[in-house]
PDB file of C-alpha atoms in Angstrom:
ATOM      1  CA  UNK A   1     -40.755 128.854  43.436  1.00 61.00           C
ATOM      2  CA  UNK A   2     -39.148 127.643  45.785  1.00 69.00           C
ATOM      3  CA  UNK A   3     -41.491 124.857  48.445  1.00 72.00           C
ATOM      4  CA  UNK A   4     -41.738 128.299  51.021  1.00 70.00           C
ATOM      5  CA  UNK A   5     -43.598 130.017  47.878  1.00 72.00           C
ATOM      6  CA  UNK A   6     -45.749 126.733  46.856  1.00 77.00           C
ATOM      7  CA  UNK A   7     -46.530 126.564  50.397  1.00 80.00           C
ATOM      8  CA  UNK A   8     -48.112 130.288  50.979  1.00 76.00           C
ATOM      9  CA  UNK A   9     -49.556 130.799  46.886  1.00 79.00           C
ATOM     10  CA  UNK A  10     -51.539 127.585  48.659  1.00 84.00           C
ATOM     11  CA  UNK A  11     -52.352 128.639  51.783  1.00 84.00           C
ATOM     12  CA  UNK A  12     -53.916 131.378  50.206  1.00 82.00           C
ATOM     13  CA  UNK A  13     -55.561 129.642  48.143  1.00 84.00           C
ATOM     14  CA  UNK A  14     -57.181 127.641  50.360  1.00 86.00           C
ATOM     15  CA  UNK A  15     -57.971 131.144  52.929  1.00 85.00           C
ATOM     16  CA  UNK A  16     -60.211 132.792  49.756  1.00 85.00           C
ATOM     17  CA  UNK A  17     -62.442 129.960  48.934  1.00 88.00           C
ATOM     18  CA  UNK A  18     -62.766 129.264  52.685  1.00 88.00           C
ATOM     19  CA  UNK A  19     -63.882 133.664  52.701  1.00 85.00           C
ATOM     20  CA  UNK A  20     -65.806 132.270  49.642  1.00 85.00           C
ATOM     21  CA  UNK A  21     -67.939 129.049  50.838  1.00 88.00           C
ATOM     22  CA  UNK A  22     -68.616 131.182  54.461  1.00 88.00           C
ATOM     23  CA  UNK A  23     -69.902 134.545  52.557  1.00 85.00           C
ATOM     24  CA  UNK A  24     -72.560 132.034  50.301  1.00 86.00           C
ATOM     25  CA  UNK A  25     -72.850 130.611  53.463  1.00 86.00           C
ATOM     26  CA  UNK A  26     -73.935 133.192  55.025  1.00 85.00           C
ATOM     27  CA  UNK A  27     -75.808 134.720  52.189  1.00 84.00           C
ATOM     28  CA  UNK A  28     -78.119 131.750  52.469  1.00 84.00           C
ATOM     29  CA  UNK A  29     -79.042 133.241  56.180  1.00 86.00           C
ATOM     30  CA  UNK A  30     -79.243 136.740  55.557  1.00 83.00           C
ATOM     31  CA  UNK A  31     -81.769 136.053  51.990  1.00 82.00           C
ATOM     32  CA  UNK A  32     -83.594 133.883  54.772  1.00 84.00           C
ATOM     33  CA  UNK A  33     -83.892 136.569  57.707  1.00 85.00           C
ATOM     34  CA  UNK A  34     -84.857 139.076  55.031  1.00 82.00           C
ATOM     35  CA  UNK A  35     -87.427 136.862  53.528  1.00 80.00           C
ATOM     36  CA  UNK A  36     -88.721 136.451  56.903  1.00 84.00           C
ATOM     37  CA  UNK A  37     -88.746 139.773  57.641  1.00 82.00           C
ATOM     38  CA  UNK A  38     -90.996 140.604  54.390  1.00 81.00           C
ATOM     39  CA  UNK A  39     -92.951 137.581  54.913  1.00 82.00           C
ATOM     40  CA  UNK A  40     -93.125 139.448  58.719  1.00 83.00           C
ATOM     41  CA  UNK A  41     -91.912 136.250  60.118  1.00 85.00           C
ATOM     42  CA  UNK A  42     -88.443 135.116  62.448  1.00 81.00           C
ATOM     43  CA  UNK A  43     -86.800 132.999  59.787  1.00 79.00           C
ATOM     44  CA  UNK A  44     -84.074 130.898  60.956  1.00 82.00           C
ATOM     45  CA  UNK A  45     -83.836 131.382  64.343  1.00 81.00           C
ATOM     46  CA  UNK A  46     -83.101 127.946  66.133  1.00 81.00           C
ATOM     47  CA  UNK A  47     -79.898 126.457  65.066  1.00 81.00           C
ATOM     48  CA  UNK A  48     -77.542 129.151  67.591  1.00 79.00           C
ATOM     49  CA  UNK A  49     -77.694 132.426  68.758  1.00 83.00           C
ATOM     50  CA  UNK A  50     -79.928 134.266  66.407  1.00 82.00           C
ATOM     51  CA  UNK A  51     -79.836 131.143  63.949  1.00 82.00           C
ATOM     52  CA  UNK A  52     -76.122 131.819  63.312  1.00 85.00           C
ATOM     53  CA  UNK A  53     -75.342 128.392  63.075  1.00 87.00           C
ATOM     54  CA  UNK A  54     -77.687 127.569  60.624  1.00 86.00           C
ATOM     55  CA  UNK A  55     -76.155 126.957  57.868  1.00 86.00           C
ATOM     56  CA  UNK A  56     -73.674 124.572  59.120  1.00 88.00           C
ATOM     57  CA  UNK A  57     -76.757 122.458  60.247  1.00 87.00           C
ATOM     58  CA  UNK A  58     -77.744 122.740  56.747  1.00 86.00           C
ATOM     59  CA  UNK A  59     -74.485 121.500  55.711  1.00 86.00           C
ATOM     60  CA  UNK A  60     -74.330 118.381  57.589  1.00 87.00           C
ATOM     61  CA  UNK A  61     -77.963 117.726  56.598  1.00 86.00           C
ATOM     62  CA  UNK A  62     -77.146 118.050  53.192  1.00 86.00           C
ATOM     63  CA  UNK A  63     -73.808 115.937  53.799  1.00 86.00           C
ATOM     64  CA  UNK A  64     -75.721 113.136  55.584  1.00 87.00           C
ATOM     65  CA  UNK A  65     -78.705 112.758  53.066  1.00 85.00           C
ATOM     66  CA  UNK A  66     -79.165 109.437  51.461  1.00 82.00           C
ATOM     67  CA  UNK A  67     -78.134 109.406  48.122  1.00 81.00           C
ATOM     68  CA  UNK A  68     -80.814 108.394  45.348  1.00 81.00           C
ATOM     69  CA  UNK A  69     -80.167 107.868  41.966  1.00 82.00           C
ATOM     70  CA  UNK A  70     -83.182 108.382  39.764  1.00 80.00           C
ATOM     71  CA  UNK A  71     -83.981 104.758  37.895  1.00 79.00           C
ATOM     72  CA  UNK A  72     -82.497 104.517  33.967  1.00 79.00           C
ATOM     73  CA  UNK A  73     -80.182 107.367  34.489  1.00 82.00           C
ATOM     74  CA  UNK A  74     -76.973 107.930  33.331  1.00 82.00           C
ATOM     75  CA  UNK A  75     -75.188 107.984  36.641  1.00 84.00           C
ATOM     76  CA  UNK A  76     -71.489 109.818  35.331  1.00 87.00           C
ATOM     77  CA  UNK A  77     -72.947 112.954  33.387  1.00 88.00           C
ATOM     78  CA  UNK A  78     -74.764 112.868  36.367  1.00 88.00           C
ATOM     79  CA  UNK A  79     -72.812 113.343  38.624  1.00 88.00           C
ATOM     80  CA  UNK A  80     -69.933 115.088  36.618  1.00 90.00           C
ATOM     81  CA  UNK A  81     -72.790 117.943  36.443  1.00 89.00           C
ATOM     82  CA  UNK A  82     -72.677 119.440  39.825  1.00 90.00           C
ATOM     83  CA  UNK A  83     -69.119 119.274  39.427  1.00 90.00           C
ATOM     84  CA  UNK A  84     -68.571 120.602  37.168  1.00 91.00           C
ATOM     85  CA  UNK A  85     -70.844 123.848  37.920  1.00 89.00           C
ATOM     86  CA  UNK A  86     -69.169 123.894  41.141  1.00 90.00           C
ATOM     87  CA  UNK A  87     -65.849 124.429  39.062  1.00 91.00           C
ATOM     88  CA  UNK A  88     -66.870 127.153  37.189  1.00 90.00           C
ATOM     89  CA  UNK A  89     -68.133 128.486  39.900  1.00 89.00           C
ATOM     90  CA  UNK A  90     -64.602 128.154  42.312  1.00 89.00           C
ATOM     91  CA  UNK A  91     -61.854 129.012  39.091  1.00 90.00           C
ATOM     92  CA  UNK A  92     -63.701 132.504  38.428  1.00 89.00           C
ATOM     93  CA  UNK A  93     -63.673 133.938  41.655  1.00 88.00           C
ATOM     94  CA  UNK A  94     -59.437 132.762  41.624  1.00 87.00           C
ATOM     95  CA  UNK A  95     -59.444 136.422  39.834  1.00 88.00           C
ATOM     96  CA  UNK A  96     -61.395 138.504  41.888  1.00 87.00           C
ATOM     97  CA  UNK A  97     -59.291 140.759  43.892  1.00 84.00           C
ATOM     98  CA  UNK A  98     -60.373 142.051  46.676  1.00 81.00           C
ATOM     99  CA  UNK A  99     -58.646 144.569  47.330  1.00 76.00           C
ATOM    100  CA  UNK A 100     -55.059 146.086  46.494  1.00 73.00           C
ATOM    101  CA  UNK A 101     -51.531 144.814  48.470  1.00 75.00           C
ATOM    102  CA  UNK A 102     -50.281 144.643  51.407  1.00 75.00           C
ATOM    103  CA  UNK A 103     -46.837 144.676  52.526  1.00 74.00           C
ATOM    104  CA  UNK A 104     -45.308 141.739  54.170  1.00 74.00           C
ATOM    105  CA  UNK A 105     -43.667 141.717  57.127  1.00 74.00           C
ATOM    106  CA  UNK A 106     -39.438 141.436  57.139  1.00 77.00           C
ATOM    107  CA  UNK A 107     -39.616 137.446  58.011  1.00 73.00           C
ATOM    108  CA  UNK A 108     -42.273 136.716  55.789  1.00 72.00           C
ATOM    109  CA  UNK A 109     -40.514 137.881  53.266  1.00 74.00           C
ATOM    110  CA  UNK A 110     -37.627 136.375  53.961  1.00 75.00           C
ATOM    111  CA  UNK A 111     -39.016 132.966  53.871  1.00 72.00           C
ATOM    112  CA  UNK A 112     -41.114 133.904  50.120  1.00 69.00           C
ATOM    113  CA  UNK A 113     -39.291 136.644  48.379  1.00 72.00           C
ATOM    114  CA  UNK A 114     -42.170 138.370  48.194  1.00 73.00           C
ATOM    115  CA  UNK A 115     -42.871 141.722  48.923  1.00 75.00           C
ATOM    116  CA  UNK A 116     -46.371 142.577  49.169  1.00 75.00           C
ATOM    117  CA  UNK A 117     -49.345 139.960  49.638  1.00 75.00           C
ATOM    118  CA  UNK A 118     -51.504 139.982  46.357  1.00 77.00           C
ATOM    119  CA  UNK A 119     -55.512 139.604  47.995  1.00 78.00           C
ATOM    120  CA  UNK A 120     -56.507 138.248  44.656  1.00 80.00           C
ATOM    121  CA  UNK A 121     -55.322 134.075  43.965  1.00 83.00           C
ATOM    122  CA  UNK A 122     -53.895 135.048  40.531  1.00 81.00           C
ATOM    123  CA  UNK A 123     -54.409 137.918  38.449  1.00 82.00           C
ATOM    124  CA  UNK A 124     -53.125 137.293  34.804  1.00 83.00           C
ATOM    125  CA  UNK A 125     -53.671 139.744  31.485  1.00 85.00           C
ATOM    126  CA  UNK A 126     -57.206 138.138  29.916  1.00 84.00           C
ATOM    127  CA  UNK A 127     -58.159 139.174  34.106  1.00 83.00           C
ATOM    128  CA  UNK A 128     -61.963 139.940  33.030  1.00 88.00           C
ATOM    129  CA  UNK A 129     -62.036 137.729  29.662  1.00 88.00           C
ATOM    130  CA  UNK A 130     -61.374 134.437  32.012  1.00 90.00           C
ATOM    131  CA  UNK A 131     -63.749 134.889  34.189  1.00 89.00           C
ATOM    132  CA  UNK A 132     -66.502 135.745  31.864  1.00 87.00           C
ATOM    133  CA  UNK A 133     -64.910 132.305  29.264  1.00 88.00           C
ATOM    134  CA  UNK A 134     -64.433 130.385  32.111  1.00 90.00           C
ATOM    135  CA  UNK A 135     -68.520 131.757  33.515  1.00 86.00           C
ATOM    136  CA  UNK A 136     -69.814 130.746  30.164  1.00 86.00           C
ATOM    137  CA  UNK A 137     -68.683 127.288  30.536  1.00 88.00           C
ATOM    138  CA  UNK A 138     -71.016 126.587  33.524  1.00 87.00           C
ATOM    139  CA  UNK A 139     -73.644 125.810  31.098  1.00 88.00           C
ATOM    140  CA  UNK A 140     -72.842 122.582  30.212  1.00 89.00           C
ATOM    141  CA  UNK A 141     -73.563 121.841  33.803  1.00 88.00           C
ATOM    142  CA  UNK A 142     -76.413 122.221  33.427  1.00 88.00           C
ATOM    143  CA  UNK A 143     -77.512 120.545  30.478  1.00 88.00           C
ATOM    144  CA  UNK A 144     -75.858 117.493  31.336  1.00 89.00           C
ATOM    145  CA  UNK A 145     -77.771 117.727  34.354  1.00 87.00           C
ATOM    146  CA  UNK A 146     -80.710 118.065  32.457  1.00 86.00           C
ATOM    147  CA  UNK A 147     -80.372 115.047  29.812  1.00 87.00           C
ATOM    148  CA  UNK A 148     -78.823 112.481  32.669  1.00 87.00           C
ATOM    149  CA  UNK A 149     -81.548 113.162  34.099  1.00 84.00           C
ATOM    150  CA  UNK A 150     -84.013 111.251  32.396  1.00 83.00           C
ATOM    151  CA  UNK A 151     -86.999 113.311  33.964  1.00 82.00           C
ATOM    152  CA  UNK A 152     -89.187 115.569  31.356  1.00 83.00           C
ATOM    153  CA  UNK A 153     -89.073 119.087  33.178  1.00 82.00           C
ATOM    154  CA  UNK A 154     -85.483 118.529  34.470  1.00 83.00           C
ATOM    155  CA  UNK A 155     -84.700 118.897  30.450  1.00 84.00           C
ATOM    156  CA  UNK A 156     -86.763 121.601  29.903  1.00 84.00           C
ATOM    157  CA  UNK A 157     -85.729 123.346  32.767  1.00 83.00           C
ATOM    158  CA  UNK A 158     -81.888 123.386  31.286  1.00 86.00           C
ATOM    159  CA  UNK A 159     -83.232 124.155  28.104  1.00 85.00           C
ATOM    160  CA  UNK A 160     -85.079 127.090  29.460  1.00 84.00           C
ATOM    161  CA  UNK A 161     -81.392 128.283  31.631  1.00 84.00           C
ATOM    162  CA  UNK A 162     -79.554 127.418  28.431  1.00 86.00           C
ATOM    163  CA  UNK A 163     -80.714 129.298  26.147  1.00 85.00           C
ATOM    164  CA  UNK A 164     -81.105 132.540  29.324  1.00 84.00           C
ATOM    165  CA  UNK A 165     -77.786 132.094  30.173  1.00 85.00           C
ATOM    166  CA  UNK A 166     -76.255 132.537  26.255  1.00 85.00           C
ATOM    167  CA  UNK A 167     -79.372 134.907  25.532  1.00 85.00           C
ATOM    168  CA  UNK A 168     -77.332 137.838  28.360  1.00 85.00           C
ATOM    169  CA  UNK A 169     -73.490 136.494  27.737  1.00 86.00           C
ATOM    170  CA  UNK A 170     -74.003 139.055  24.688  1.00 87.00           C
ATOM    171  CA  UNK A 171     -75.548 142.050  26.552  1.00 88.00           C
ATOM    172  CA  UNK A 172     -73.674 141.693  29.745  1.00 88.00           C
ATOM    173  CA  UNK A 173     -69.952 141.200  27.298  1.00 87.00           C
ATOM    174  CA  UNK A 174     -71.104 144.308  25.381  1.00 88.00           C
ATOM    175  CA  UNK A 175     -71.536 146.716  28.444  1.00 88.00           C
ATOM    176  CA  UNK A 176     -67.973 145.235  30.018  1.00 89.00           C
ATOM    177  CA  UNK A 177     -66.335 146.252  26.746  1.00 89.00           C
ATOM    178  CA  UNK A 178     -67.344 149.742  27.123  1.00 87.00           C
ATOM    179  CA  UNK A 179     -64.986 149.937  30.253  1.00 88.00           C
ATOM    180  CA  UNK A 180     -62.246 148.255  29.059  1.00 89.00           C
ATOM    181  CA  UNK A 181     -62.275 150.877  26.343  1.00 88.00           C
ATOM    182  CA  UNK A 182     -61.948 153.284  29.440  1.00 85.00           C
ATOM    183  CA  UNK A 183     -59.806 151.571  31.124  1.00 85.00           C
ATOM    184  CA  UNK A 184     -57.460 150.059  28.948  1.00 85.00           C
ATOM    185  CA  UNK A 185     -56.742 146.913  30.653  1.00 85.00           C
ATOM    186  CA  UNK A 186     -58.890 143.933  30.604  1.00 87.00           C
ATOM    187  CA  UNK A 187     -57.040 143.658  34.643  1.00 88.00           C
ATOM    188  CA  UNK A 188     -59.793 143.355  37.346  1.00 86.00           C
ATOM    189  CA  UNK A 189     -57.121 145.978  39.417  1.00 83.00           C
ATOM    190  CA  UNK A 190     -55.940 147.726  36.758  1.00 85.00           C
ATOM    191  CA  UNK A 191     -59.862 148.784  35.851  1.00 86.00           C
ATOM    192  CA  UNK A 192     -59.654 149.037  39.778  1.00 83.00           C
ATOM    193  CA  UNK A 193     -56.800 151.169  40.112  1.00 81.00           C
ATOM    194  CA  UNK A 194     -58.504 153.467  37.456  1.00 82.00           C
ATOM    195  CA  UNK A 195     -61.705 154.755  39.196  1.00 80.00           C
ATOM    196  CA  UNK A 196     -58.700 156.572  41.700  1.00 77.00           C
ATOM    197  CA  UNK A 197     -60.541 159.824  40.955  1.00 76.00           C
ATOM    198  CA  UNK A 198     -63.827 158.881  39.515  1.00 80.00           C
ATOM    199  CA  UNK A 199     -66.111 155.814  39.204  1.00 82.00           C
ATOM    200  CA  UNK A 200     -66.764 154.377  36.024  1.00 83.00           C
ATOM    201  CA  UNK A 201     -70.211 154.670  36.959  1.00 83.00           C
ATOM    202  CA  UNK A 202     -69.871 158.512  36.452  1.00 83.00           C
ATOM    203  CA  UNK A 203     -67.934 158.320  33.020  1.00 82.00           C
ATOM    204  CA  UNK A 204     -70.073 158.718  30.011  1.00 79.00           C
ATOM    205  CA  UNK A 205     -71.039 155.871  28.738  1.00 83.00           C
ATOM    206  CA  UNK A 206     -70.581 154.123  32.336  1.00 81.00           C
ATOM    207  CA  UNK A 207     -74.291 154.237  33.937  1.00 87.00           C
ATOM    208  CA  UNK A 208     -75.894 152.936  30.823  1.00 88.00           C
ATOM    209  CA  UNK A 209     -73.587 149.930  30.612  1.00 88.00           C
ATOM    210  CA  UNK A 210     -74.056 149.420  34.606  1.00 88.00           C
ATOM    211  CA  UNK A 211     -77.665 149.234  33.941  1.00 87.00           C
ATOM    212  CA  UNK A 212     -77.181 146.970  31.368  1.00 88.00           C
ATOM    213  CA  UNK A 213     -74.824 145.031  32.855  1.00 88.00           C
ATOM    214  CA  UNK A 214     -76.963 144.294  36.188  1.00 86.00           C
ATOM    215  CA  UNK A 215     -80.217 143.649  34.682  1.00 86.00           C
ATOM    216  CA  UNK A 216     -78.740 140.458  32.855  1.00 87.00           C
ATOM    217  CA  UNK A 217     -76.337 139.771  35.850  1.00 86.00           C
ATOM    218  CA  UNK A 218     -79.655 139.175  37.558  1.00 84.00           C
ATOM    219  CA  UNK A 219     -80.586 137.020  34.523  1.00 82.00           C
ATOM    220  CA  UNK A 220     -77.316 134.777  34.087  1.00 82.00           C
ATOM    221  CA  UNK A 221     -77.762 133.675  38.227  1.00 80.00           C
ATOM    222  CA  UNK A 222     -81.362 133.049  37.752  1.00 77.00           C
ATOM    223  CA  UNK A 223     -82.446 135.650  40.433  1.00 76.00           C
ATOM    224  CA  UNK A 224     -86.173 137.069  39.915  1.00 73.00           C
ATOM    225  CA  UNK A 225     -87.689 138.216  37.908  1.00 74.00           C
ATOM    226  CA  UNK A 226     -85.209 135.822  35.531  1.00 72.00           C
ATOM    227  CA  UNK A 227     -86.318 132.328  37.268  1.00 71.00           C
ATOM    228  CA  UNK A 228     -88.034 130.437  34.665  1.00 69.00           C
ATOM    229  CA  UNK A 229     -85.166 127.910  35.357  1.00 66.00           C
ATOM    230  CA  UNK A 230     -86.927 127.236  38.246  1.00 66.00           C
ATOM    231  CA  UNK A 231     -89.980 128.666  37.741  1.00 64.00           C
ATOM    232  CA  UNK A 232     -92.459 126.200  40.478  1.00 61.00           C
ATOM    233  CA  UNK A 233     -95.141 125.939  39.173  1.00 60.00           C
ATOM    234  CA  UNK A 234     -93.736 124.147  35.461  1.00 60.00           C
ATOM    235  CA  UNK A 235     -91.087 122.916  36.019  1.00 58.00           C
ATOM    236  CA  UNK A 236     -91.163 121.832  39.538  1.00 64.00           C
ATOM    237  CA  UNK A 237     -87.633 122.998  40.581  1.00 70.00           C
ATOM    238  CA  UNK A 238     -85.279 123.144  37.186  1.00 75.00           C
ATOM    239  CA  UNK A 239     -83.760 121.230  36.053  1.00 79.00           C
ATOM    240  CA  UNK A 240     -82.125 119.986  39.320  1.00 79.00           C
ATOM    241  CA  UNK A 241     -85.480 118.278  40.077  1.00 80.00           C
ATOM    242  CA  UNK A 242     -83.901 115.141  40.276  1.00 81.00           C
ATOM    243  CA  UNK A 243     -81.010 116.016  42.121  1.00 83.00           C
ATOM    244  CA  UNK A 244     -80.707 115.580  46.216  1.00 79.00           C
ATOM    245  CA  UNK A 245     -78.814 115.577  49.429  1.00 82.00           C
ATOM    246  CA  UNK A 246     -74.768 117.374  48.828  1.00 86.00           C
ATOM    247  CA  UNK A 247     -75.457 116.362  44.562  1.00 86.00           C
ATOM    248  CA  UNK A 248     -78.187 119.376  44.930  1.00 86.00           C
ATOM    249  CA  UNK A 249     -76.134 121.207  47.465  1.00 87.00           C
ATOM    250  CA  UNK A 250     -73.276 121.045  45.047  1.00 88.00           C
ATOM    251  CA  UNK A 251     -75.733 123.305  42.635  1.00 87.00           C
ATOM    252  CA  UNK A 252     -76.894 125.871  45.205  1.00 86.00           C
ATOM    253  CA  UNK A 253     -73.731 126.390  46.109  1.00 88.00           C
ATOM    254  CA  UNK A 254     -72.397 127.117  42.710  1.00 88.00           C
ATOM    255  CA  UNK A 255     -75.331 129.519  42.251  1.00 86.00           C
ATOM    256  CA  UNK A 256     -74.537 131.673  45.356  1.00 87.00           C
ATOM    257  CA  UNK A 257     -71.059 131.622  44.338  1.00 88.00           C
ATOM    258  CA  UNK A 258     -71.790 133.246  41.202  1.00 87.00           C
ATOM    259  CA  UNK A 259     -73.643 135.928  42.688  1.00 86.00           C
ATOM    260  CA  UNK A 260     -70.988 136.735  44.640  1.00 86.00           C
ATOM    261  CA  UNK A 261     -68.654 136.495  41.908  1.00 87.00           C
ATOM    262  CA  UNK A 262     -70.561 139.000  39.727  1.00 86.00           C
ATOM    263  CA  UNK A 263     -71.366 141.549  42.835  1.00 84.00           C
ATOM    264  CA  UNK A 264     -67.834 141.617  43.544  1.00 84.00           C
ATOM    265  CA  UNK A 265     -66.898 142.225  39.261  1.00 87.00           C
ATOM    266  CA  UNK A 266     -70.206 145.300  40.114  1.00 87.00           C
ATOM    267  CA  UNK A 267     -68.359 146.316  42.697  1.00 84.00           C
ATOM    268  CA  UNK A 268     -64.615 146.715  40.500  1.00 85.00           C
ATOM    269  CA  UNK A 269     -66.106 147.981  37.086  1.00 87.00           C
ATOM    270  CA  UNK A 270     -68.210 150.629  38.391  1.00 85.00           C
ATOM    271  CA  UNK A 271     -68.099 152.025  41.501  1.00 82.00           C
ATOM    272  CA  UNK A 272     -63.926 151.829  42.205  1.00 78.00           C
ATOM    273  CA  UNK A 273     -63.894 148.268  44.024  1.00 76.00           C
ATOM    274  CA  UNK A 274     -61.247 148.644  46.533  1.00 76.00           C
ATOM    275  CA  UNK A 275     -59.629 152.341  46.151  1.00 73.00           C
ATOM    276  CA  UNK A 276     -60.369 154.586  49.352  1.00 68.00           C
ATOM    277  CA  UNK A 277     -62.119 158.146  47.953  1.00 62.00           C
ATOM    278  CA  UNK A 278     -61.267 161.541  47.732  1.00 56.00           C
ATOM    279  CA  UNK A 279     -57.536 160.229  47.553  1.00 56.00           C
ATOM    280  CA  UNK A 280     -57.210 159.180  51.619  1.00 56.00           C
ATOM    281  CA  UNK A 281     -54.303 157.420  52.981  1.00 55.00           C
ATOM    282  CA  UNK A 282     -52.240 157.724  49.799  1.00 57.00           C
ATOM    283  CA  UNK A 283     -49.158 156.305  50.115  1.00 52.00           C
ATOM    284  CA  UNK A 284     -50.102 154.870  54.062  1.00 53.00           C
ATOM    285  CA  UNK A 285     -49.729 151.515  54.927  1.00 55.00           C
ATOM    286  CA  UNK A 286     -53.755 151.646  56.236  1.00 60.00           C
ATOM    287  CA  UNK A 287     -54.498 153.070  52.426  1.00 59.00           C
ATOM    288  CA  UNK A 288     -54.505 148.745  51.564  1.00 59.00           C
ATOM    289  CA  UNK A 289     -56.667 147.356  54.945  1.00 60.00           C
ATOM    290  CA  UNK A 290     -59.667 151.133  54.475  1.00 60.00           C
ATOM    291  CA  UNK A 291     -59.425 149.950  50.672  1.00 60.00           C
ATOM    292  CA  UNK A 292     -60.128 146.711  51.563  1.00 62.00           C
ATOM    293  CA  UNK A 293     -62.550 147.732  53.698  1.00 62.00           C
ATOM    294  CA  UNK A 294     -64.433 149.975  51.233  1.00 63.00           C
ATOM    295  CA  UNK A 295     -64.538 147.107  48.974  1.00 64.00           C
ATOM    296  CA  UNK A 296     -66.302 144.623  51.449  1.00 65.00           C
ATOM    297  CA  UNK A 297     -68.862 147.949  52.033  1.00 63.00           C
ATOM    298  CA  UNK A 298     -69.974 148.399  48.360  1.00 65.00           C
ATOM    299  CA  UNK A 299     -69.776 144.954  47.655  1.00 63.00           C
ATOM    300  CA  UNK A 300     -72.097 144.095  50.514  1.00 68.00           C
ATOM    301  CA  UNK A 301     -74.654 146.921  48.703  1.00 65.00           C
ATOM    302  CA  UNK A 302     -74.146 145.050  45.636  1.00 64.00           C
ATOM    303  CA  UNK A 303     -75.330 141.447  47.263  1.00 64.00           C
ATOM    304  CA  UNK A 304     -78.490 143.393  49.470  1.00 60.00           C
ATOM    305  CA  UNK A 305     -79.404 144.259  45.994  1.00 59.00           C
ATOM    306  CA  UNK A 306     -79.745 140.823  44.386  1.00 58.00           C
ATOM    307  CA  UNK A 307     -81.188 139.505  47.428  1.00 55.00           C
ATOM    308  CA  UNK A 308     -84.455 140.595  45.449  1.00 53.00           C
TER     309      UNK A 308
END
């Protein structure tokens, strides 16, 4: 691997991270807009046109707030916890393919030695296994945050969240096992490619696996009705009660990153991923672009459903 290839890979990784951060920012805005519509109010509409700069305003607010440490906390563990959650969320995203291979122009092929651009940071053989293994490690960030905060509400929230995540790992994994057996591969790109003719949700165990996966996905990401870890009436806001400013923002962003990643995964496992329906444009250069559009359309549908 020469320096051109390394630089190209770093630029691609940076672009994927930018896509993830931007998606998180505007997902929060979309969620607040939907909540406002349901509650018969306007929602955020002051920062920029139609409130489109609200995520930027929120980011500046978190960055400029005073860093406050509660008394008698373990500062090292207190700071490590949000970093663990954020790192696990980013690493899980690294194996998610956003589309098929896009042919590179000749001049870029000469510089990088690559013929196609993979819309994926890494494509390990372990694929979906790597994703769930990394996602499971996020539980350490949660339990450390609850313990290091020296607060009974934080600790109880961390225990609840940890118990919930561990409990729902089993149905989540079992639902994926059926898809892996159908496909014969752990790679998410291979799972998507195997659905060129028929989506997995329409195959025999697919619909049952999909129902299990969606329920477990909501539990893993602490969405309603599985928000026991953040029950305001009982535990204030759960394991991040004592967190504020940028430290709280890291937990907040990691949670939304996980929702985006899981919405991508459910699209790849059950709804054909980035495969264009009915073999349209098969073998054509536009197939990759239409596949990218097709993937994002299904992904946005899954993400909108998770707003509930």
